[in-house]
PDB file of C-alpha atoms in Angstrom:
ATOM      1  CA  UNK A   1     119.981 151.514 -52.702  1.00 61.00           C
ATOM      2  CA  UNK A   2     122.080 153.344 -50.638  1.00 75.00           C
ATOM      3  CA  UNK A   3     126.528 153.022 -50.986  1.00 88.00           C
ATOM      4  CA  UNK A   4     127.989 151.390 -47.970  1.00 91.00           C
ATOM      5  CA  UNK A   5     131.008 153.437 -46.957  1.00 93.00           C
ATOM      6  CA  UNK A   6     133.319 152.562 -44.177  1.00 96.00           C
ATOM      7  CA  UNK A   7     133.024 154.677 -41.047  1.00 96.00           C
ATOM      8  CA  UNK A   8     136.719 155.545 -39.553  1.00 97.00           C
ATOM      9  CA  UNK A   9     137.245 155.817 -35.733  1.00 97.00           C
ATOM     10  CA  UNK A  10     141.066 155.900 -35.179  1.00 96.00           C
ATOM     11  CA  UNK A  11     144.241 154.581 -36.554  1.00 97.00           C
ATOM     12  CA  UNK A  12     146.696 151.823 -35.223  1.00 96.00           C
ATOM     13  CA  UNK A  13     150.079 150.239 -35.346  1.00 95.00           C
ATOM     14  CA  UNK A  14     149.684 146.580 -35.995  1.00 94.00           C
ATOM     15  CA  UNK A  15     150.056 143.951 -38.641  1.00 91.00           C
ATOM     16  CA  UNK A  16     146.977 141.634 -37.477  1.00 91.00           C
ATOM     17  CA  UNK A  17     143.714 141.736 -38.694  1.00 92.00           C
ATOM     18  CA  UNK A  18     141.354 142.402 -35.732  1.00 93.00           C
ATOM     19  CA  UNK A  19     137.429 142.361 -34.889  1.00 95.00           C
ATOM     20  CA  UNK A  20     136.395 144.291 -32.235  1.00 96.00           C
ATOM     21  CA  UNK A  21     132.944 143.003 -32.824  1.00 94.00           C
ATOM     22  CA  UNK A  22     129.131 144.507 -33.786  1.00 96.00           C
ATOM     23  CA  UNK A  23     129.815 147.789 -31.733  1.00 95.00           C
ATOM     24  CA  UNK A  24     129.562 149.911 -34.821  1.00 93.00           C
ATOM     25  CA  UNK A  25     128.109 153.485 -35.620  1.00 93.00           C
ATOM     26  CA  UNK A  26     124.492 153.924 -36.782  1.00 87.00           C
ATOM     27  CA  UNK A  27     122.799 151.429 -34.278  1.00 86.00           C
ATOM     28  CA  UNK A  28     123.180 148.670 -37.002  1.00 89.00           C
ATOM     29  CA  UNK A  29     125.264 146.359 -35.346  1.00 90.00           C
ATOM     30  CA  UNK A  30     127.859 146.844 -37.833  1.00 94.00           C
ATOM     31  CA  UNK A  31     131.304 144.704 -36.972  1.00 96.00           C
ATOM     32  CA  UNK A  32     134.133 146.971 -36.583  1.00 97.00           C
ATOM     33  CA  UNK A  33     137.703 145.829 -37.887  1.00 96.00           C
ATOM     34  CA  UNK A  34     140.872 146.935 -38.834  1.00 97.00           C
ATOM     35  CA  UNK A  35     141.927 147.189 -42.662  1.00 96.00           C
ATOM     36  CA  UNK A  36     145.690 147.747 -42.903  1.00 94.00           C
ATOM     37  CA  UNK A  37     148.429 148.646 -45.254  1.00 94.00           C
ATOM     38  CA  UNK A  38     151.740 147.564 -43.946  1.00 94.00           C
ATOM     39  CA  UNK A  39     152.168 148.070 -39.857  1.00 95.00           C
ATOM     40  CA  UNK A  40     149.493 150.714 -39.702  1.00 96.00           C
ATOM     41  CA  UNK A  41     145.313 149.948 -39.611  1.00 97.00           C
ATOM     42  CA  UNK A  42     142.350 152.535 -39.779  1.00 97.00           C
ATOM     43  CA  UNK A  43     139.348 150.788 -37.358  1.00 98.00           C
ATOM     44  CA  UNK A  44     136.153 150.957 -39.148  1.00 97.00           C
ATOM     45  CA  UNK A  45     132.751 149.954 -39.494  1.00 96.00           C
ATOM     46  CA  UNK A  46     130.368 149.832 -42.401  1.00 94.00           C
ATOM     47  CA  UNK A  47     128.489 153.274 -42.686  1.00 92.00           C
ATOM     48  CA  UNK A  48     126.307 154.319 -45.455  1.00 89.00           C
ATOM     49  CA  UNK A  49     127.848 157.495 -47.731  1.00 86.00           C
ATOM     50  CA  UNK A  50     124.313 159.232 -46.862  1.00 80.00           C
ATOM     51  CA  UNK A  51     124.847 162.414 -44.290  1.00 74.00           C
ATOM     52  CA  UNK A  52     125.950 161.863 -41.250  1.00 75.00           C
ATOM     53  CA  UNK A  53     123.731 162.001 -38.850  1.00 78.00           C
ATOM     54  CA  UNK A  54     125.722 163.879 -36.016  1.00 82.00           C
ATOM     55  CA  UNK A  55     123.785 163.520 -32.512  1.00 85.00           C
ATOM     56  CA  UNK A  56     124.501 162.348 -28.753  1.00 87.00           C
ATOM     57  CA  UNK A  57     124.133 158.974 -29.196  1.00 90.00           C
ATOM     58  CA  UNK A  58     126.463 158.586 -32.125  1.00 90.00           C
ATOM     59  CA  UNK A  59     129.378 160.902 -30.553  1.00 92.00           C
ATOM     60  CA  UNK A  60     129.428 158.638 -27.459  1.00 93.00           C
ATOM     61  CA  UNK A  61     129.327 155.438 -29.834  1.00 95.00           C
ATOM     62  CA  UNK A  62     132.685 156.711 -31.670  1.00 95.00           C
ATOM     63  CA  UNK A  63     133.911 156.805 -28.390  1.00 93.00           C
ATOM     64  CA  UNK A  64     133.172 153.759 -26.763  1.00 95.00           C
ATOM     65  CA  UNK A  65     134.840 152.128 -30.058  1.00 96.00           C
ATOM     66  CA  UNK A  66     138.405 154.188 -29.238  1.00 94.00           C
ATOM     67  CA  UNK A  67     137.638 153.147 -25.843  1.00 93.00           C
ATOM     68  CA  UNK A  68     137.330 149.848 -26.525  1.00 95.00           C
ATOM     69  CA  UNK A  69     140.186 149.774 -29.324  1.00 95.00           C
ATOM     70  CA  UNK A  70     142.267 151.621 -26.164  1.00 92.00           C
ATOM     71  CA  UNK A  71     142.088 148.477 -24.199  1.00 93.00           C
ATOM     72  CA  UNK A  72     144.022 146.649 -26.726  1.00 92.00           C
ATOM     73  CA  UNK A  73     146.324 149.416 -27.973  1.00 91.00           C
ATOM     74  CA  UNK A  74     148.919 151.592 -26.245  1.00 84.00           C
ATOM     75  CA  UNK A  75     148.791 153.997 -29.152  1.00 89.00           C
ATOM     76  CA  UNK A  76     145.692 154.974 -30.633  1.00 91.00           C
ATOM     77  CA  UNK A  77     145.522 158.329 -32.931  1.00 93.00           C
ATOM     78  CA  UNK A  78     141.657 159.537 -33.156  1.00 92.00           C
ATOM     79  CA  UNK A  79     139.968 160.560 -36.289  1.00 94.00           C
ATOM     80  CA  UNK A  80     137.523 162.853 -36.514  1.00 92.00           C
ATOM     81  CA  UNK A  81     134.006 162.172 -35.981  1.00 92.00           C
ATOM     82  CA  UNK A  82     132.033 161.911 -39.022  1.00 90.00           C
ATOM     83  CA  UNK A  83     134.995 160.729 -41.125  1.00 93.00           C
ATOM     84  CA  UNK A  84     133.639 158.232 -43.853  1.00 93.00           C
ATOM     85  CA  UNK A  85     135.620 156.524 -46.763  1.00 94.00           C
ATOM     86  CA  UNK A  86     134.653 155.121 -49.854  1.00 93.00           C
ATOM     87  CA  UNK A  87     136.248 151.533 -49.576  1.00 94.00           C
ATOM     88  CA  UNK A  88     138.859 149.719 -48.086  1.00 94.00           C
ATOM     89  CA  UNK A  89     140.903 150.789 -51.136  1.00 96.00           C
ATOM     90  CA  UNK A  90     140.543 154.458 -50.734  1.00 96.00           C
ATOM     91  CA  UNK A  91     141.672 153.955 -46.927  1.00 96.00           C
ATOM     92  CA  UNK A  92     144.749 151.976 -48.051  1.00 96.00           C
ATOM     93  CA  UNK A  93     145.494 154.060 -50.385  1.00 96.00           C
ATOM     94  CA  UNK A  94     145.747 157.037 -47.677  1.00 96.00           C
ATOM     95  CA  UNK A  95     147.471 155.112 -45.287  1.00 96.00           C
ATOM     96  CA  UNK A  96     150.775 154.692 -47.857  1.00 96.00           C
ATOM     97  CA  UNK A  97     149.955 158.560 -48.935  1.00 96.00           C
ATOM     98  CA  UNK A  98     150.294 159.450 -45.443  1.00 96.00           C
ATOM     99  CA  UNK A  99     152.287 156.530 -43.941  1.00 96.00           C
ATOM    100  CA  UNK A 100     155.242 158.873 -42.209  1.00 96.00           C
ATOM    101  CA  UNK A 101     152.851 161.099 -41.086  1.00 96.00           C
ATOM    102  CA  UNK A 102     150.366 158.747 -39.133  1.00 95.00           C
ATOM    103  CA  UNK A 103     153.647 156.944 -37.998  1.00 95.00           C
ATOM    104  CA  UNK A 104     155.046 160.118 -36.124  1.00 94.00           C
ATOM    105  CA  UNK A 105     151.385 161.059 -34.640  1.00 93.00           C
ATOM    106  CA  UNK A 106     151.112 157.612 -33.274  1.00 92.00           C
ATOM    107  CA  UNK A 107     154.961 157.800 -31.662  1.00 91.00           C
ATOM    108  CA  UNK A 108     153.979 161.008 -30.292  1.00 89.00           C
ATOM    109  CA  UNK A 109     150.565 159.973 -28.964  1.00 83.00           C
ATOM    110  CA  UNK A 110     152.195 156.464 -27.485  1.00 83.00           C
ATOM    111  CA  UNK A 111     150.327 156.190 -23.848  1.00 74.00           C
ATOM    112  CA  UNK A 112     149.039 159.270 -23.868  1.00 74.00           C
ATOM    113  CA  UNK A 113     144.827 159.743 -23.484  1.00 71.00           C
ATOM    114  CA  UNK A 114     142.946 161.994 -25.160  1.00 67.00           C
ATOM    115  CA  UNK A 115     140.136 163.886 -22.996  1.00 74.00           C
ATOM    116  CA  UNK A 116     136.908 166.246 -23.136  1.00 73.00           C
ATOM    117  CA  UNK A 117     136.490 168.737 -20.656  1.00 79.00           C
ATOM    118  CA  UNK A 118     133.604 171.412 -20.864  1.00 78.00           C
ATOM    119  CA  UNK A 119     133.485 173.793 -18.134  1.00 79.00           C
ATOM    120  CA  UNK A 120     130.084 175.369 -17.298  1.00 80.00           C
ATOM    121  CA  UNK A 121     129.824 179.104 -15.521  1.00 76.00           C
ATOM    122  CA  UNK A 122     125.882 179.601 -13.420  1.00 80.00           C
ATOM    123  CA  UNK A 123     126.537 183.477 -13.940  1.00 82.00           C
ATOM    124  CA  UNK A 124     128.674 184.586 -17.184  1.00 81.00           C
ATOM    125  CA  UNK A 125     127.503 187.982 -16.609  1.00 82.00           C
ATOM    126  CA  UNK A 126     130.650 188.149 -13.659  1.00 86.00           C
ATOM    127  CA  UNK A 127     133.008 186.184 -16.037  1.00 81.00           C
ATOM    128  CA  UNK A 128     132.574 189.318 -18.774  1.00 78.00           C
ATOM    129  CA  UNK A 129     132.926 191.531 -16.001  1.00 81.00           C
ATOM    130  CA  UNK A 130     136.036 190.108 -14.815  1.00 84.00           C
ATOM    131  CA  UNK A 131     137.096 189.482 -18.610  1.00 81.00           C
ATOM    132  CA  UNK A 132     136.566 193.197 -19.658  1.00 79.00           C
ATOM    133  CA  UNK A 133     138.590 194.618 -16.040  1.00 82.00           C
ATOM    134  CA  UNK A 134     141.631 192.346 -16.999  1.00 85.00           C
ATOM    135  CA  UNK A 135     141.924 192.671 -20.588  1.00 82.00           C
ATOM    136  CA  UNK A 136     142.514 196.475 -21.355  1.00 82.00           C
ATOM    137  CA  UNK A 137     141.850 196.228 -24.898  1.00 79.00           C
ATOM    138  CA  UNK A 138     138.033 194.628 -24.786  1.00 77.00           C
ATOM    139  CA  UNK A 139     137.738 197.391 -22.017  1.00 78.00           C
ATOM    140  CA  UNK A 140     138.564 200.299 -24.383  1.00 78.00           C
ATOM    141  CA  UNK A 141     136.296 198.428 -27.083  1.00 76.00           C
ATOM    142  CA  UNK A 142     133.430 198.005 -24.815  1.00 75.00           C
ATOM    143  CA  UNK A 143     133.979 202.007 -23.438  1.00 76.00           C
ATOM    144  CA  UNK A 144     133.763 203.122 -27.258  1.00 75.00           C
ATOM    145  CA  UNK A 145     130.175 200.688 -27.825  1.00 73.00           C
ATOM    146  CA  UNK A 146     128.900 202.585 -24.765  1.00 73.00           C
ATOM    147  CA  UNK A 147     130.102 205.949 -26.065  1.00 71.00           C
ATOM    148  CA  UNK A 148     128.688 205.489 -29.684  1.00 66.00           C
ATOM    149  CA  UNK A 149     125.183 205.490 -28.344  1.00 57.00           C
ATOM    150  CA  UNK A 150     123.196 206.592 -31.691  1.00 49.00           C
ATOM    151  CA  UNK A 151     126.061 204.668 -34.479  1.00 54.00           C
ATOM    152  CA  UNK A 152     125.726 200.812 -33.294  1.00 57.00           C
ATOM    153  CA  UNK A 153     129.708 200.332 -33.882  1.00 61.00           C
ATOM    154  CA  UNK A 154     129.045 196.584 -35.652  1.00 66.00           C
ATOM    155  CA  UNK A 155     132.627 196.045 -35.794  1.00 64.00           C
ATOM    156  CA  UNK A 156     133.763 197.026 -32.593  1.00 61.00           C
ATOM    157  CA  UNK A 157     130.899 194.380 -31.105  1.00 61.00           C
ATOM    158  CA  UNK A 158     132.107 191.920 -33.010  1.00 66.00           C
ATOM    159  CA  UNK A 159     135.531 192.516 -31.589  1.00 63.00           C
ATOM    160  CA  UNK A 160     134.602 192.550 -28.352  1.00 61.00           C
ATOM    161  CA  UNK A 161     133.048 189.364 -28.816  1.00 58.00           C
TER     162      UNK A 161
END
């Protein structure tokens, strides 16, 4: 039988216990909730403490549940995907450890968004090009790989690189 874990999406300030209902990880329908320790709450779900399973469909349901937890909460500080606990205890427990430190994320983060942007080139044959005319180091590297015809310079290719 497998250990249930709990699955952490992002922290919180608040007091109040909250259910953001059966939107969790894992395509279980586990309820996600908040489990506190004085004004600050991690929002998890159940999870088993198997591997994670890290795909698609599991990135965008961490992020529908910060979305979701966004709609409630000015301040919300992400945690990494993947992130599983023991227990509730073990995530109290690092909430006090850690207490001044979440407190100051979350007071910088206040109203702030986080995004994803991935940028995607058609030809990154010109982007070297242009890379290796404007840097004058990766020029000189790349000059020396060409020059070393018979050697295979290993180091200088993974400099350039």
């Amino acid at each position: 039988m497998e250990t249930e874990g709990k699955y952490i999406y992002c922290i919180v300030e608040t007091k109040q216990e909250r259910n953001f209902g059966p939107i969790g990880i894992g395509g279980r329908g586990d309820e996600v909730l908040t489990v506190g320790y004085n004004d600050l709450s991690m929002v998890v779900s159940n999870h088993p403490m198997t591997k994670f399973v890290v795909d698609r469909e599991n990135l965008l349901v961490h992020e529908k549940v910060i979305e979701e937890v966004m709609k409630e909460f000015d301040s919300v500080l992400p945690v990494r995907f993947g992130t599983i606990a023991s227990n509730a205890d073990e995530i109290r427990k690092l909430l006090d450890r850690r207490y001044r430190e979440f407190k100051d994320a979350l007071r910088d983060m206040d109203h702030k968004v986080e995004l994803g942007v991935k940028g995607i080139w058609k030809n990154m044959e010109i982007i070297f090009q242009e890379i290796a005319q404007e840097n004058k180091g990766i020029r000189k590297a790349k000059e020396e790989i060409q020059n070393d015809i018979g050697k295979k310079n290993i180091q200088t290719k993974i400099e350039v690189g």
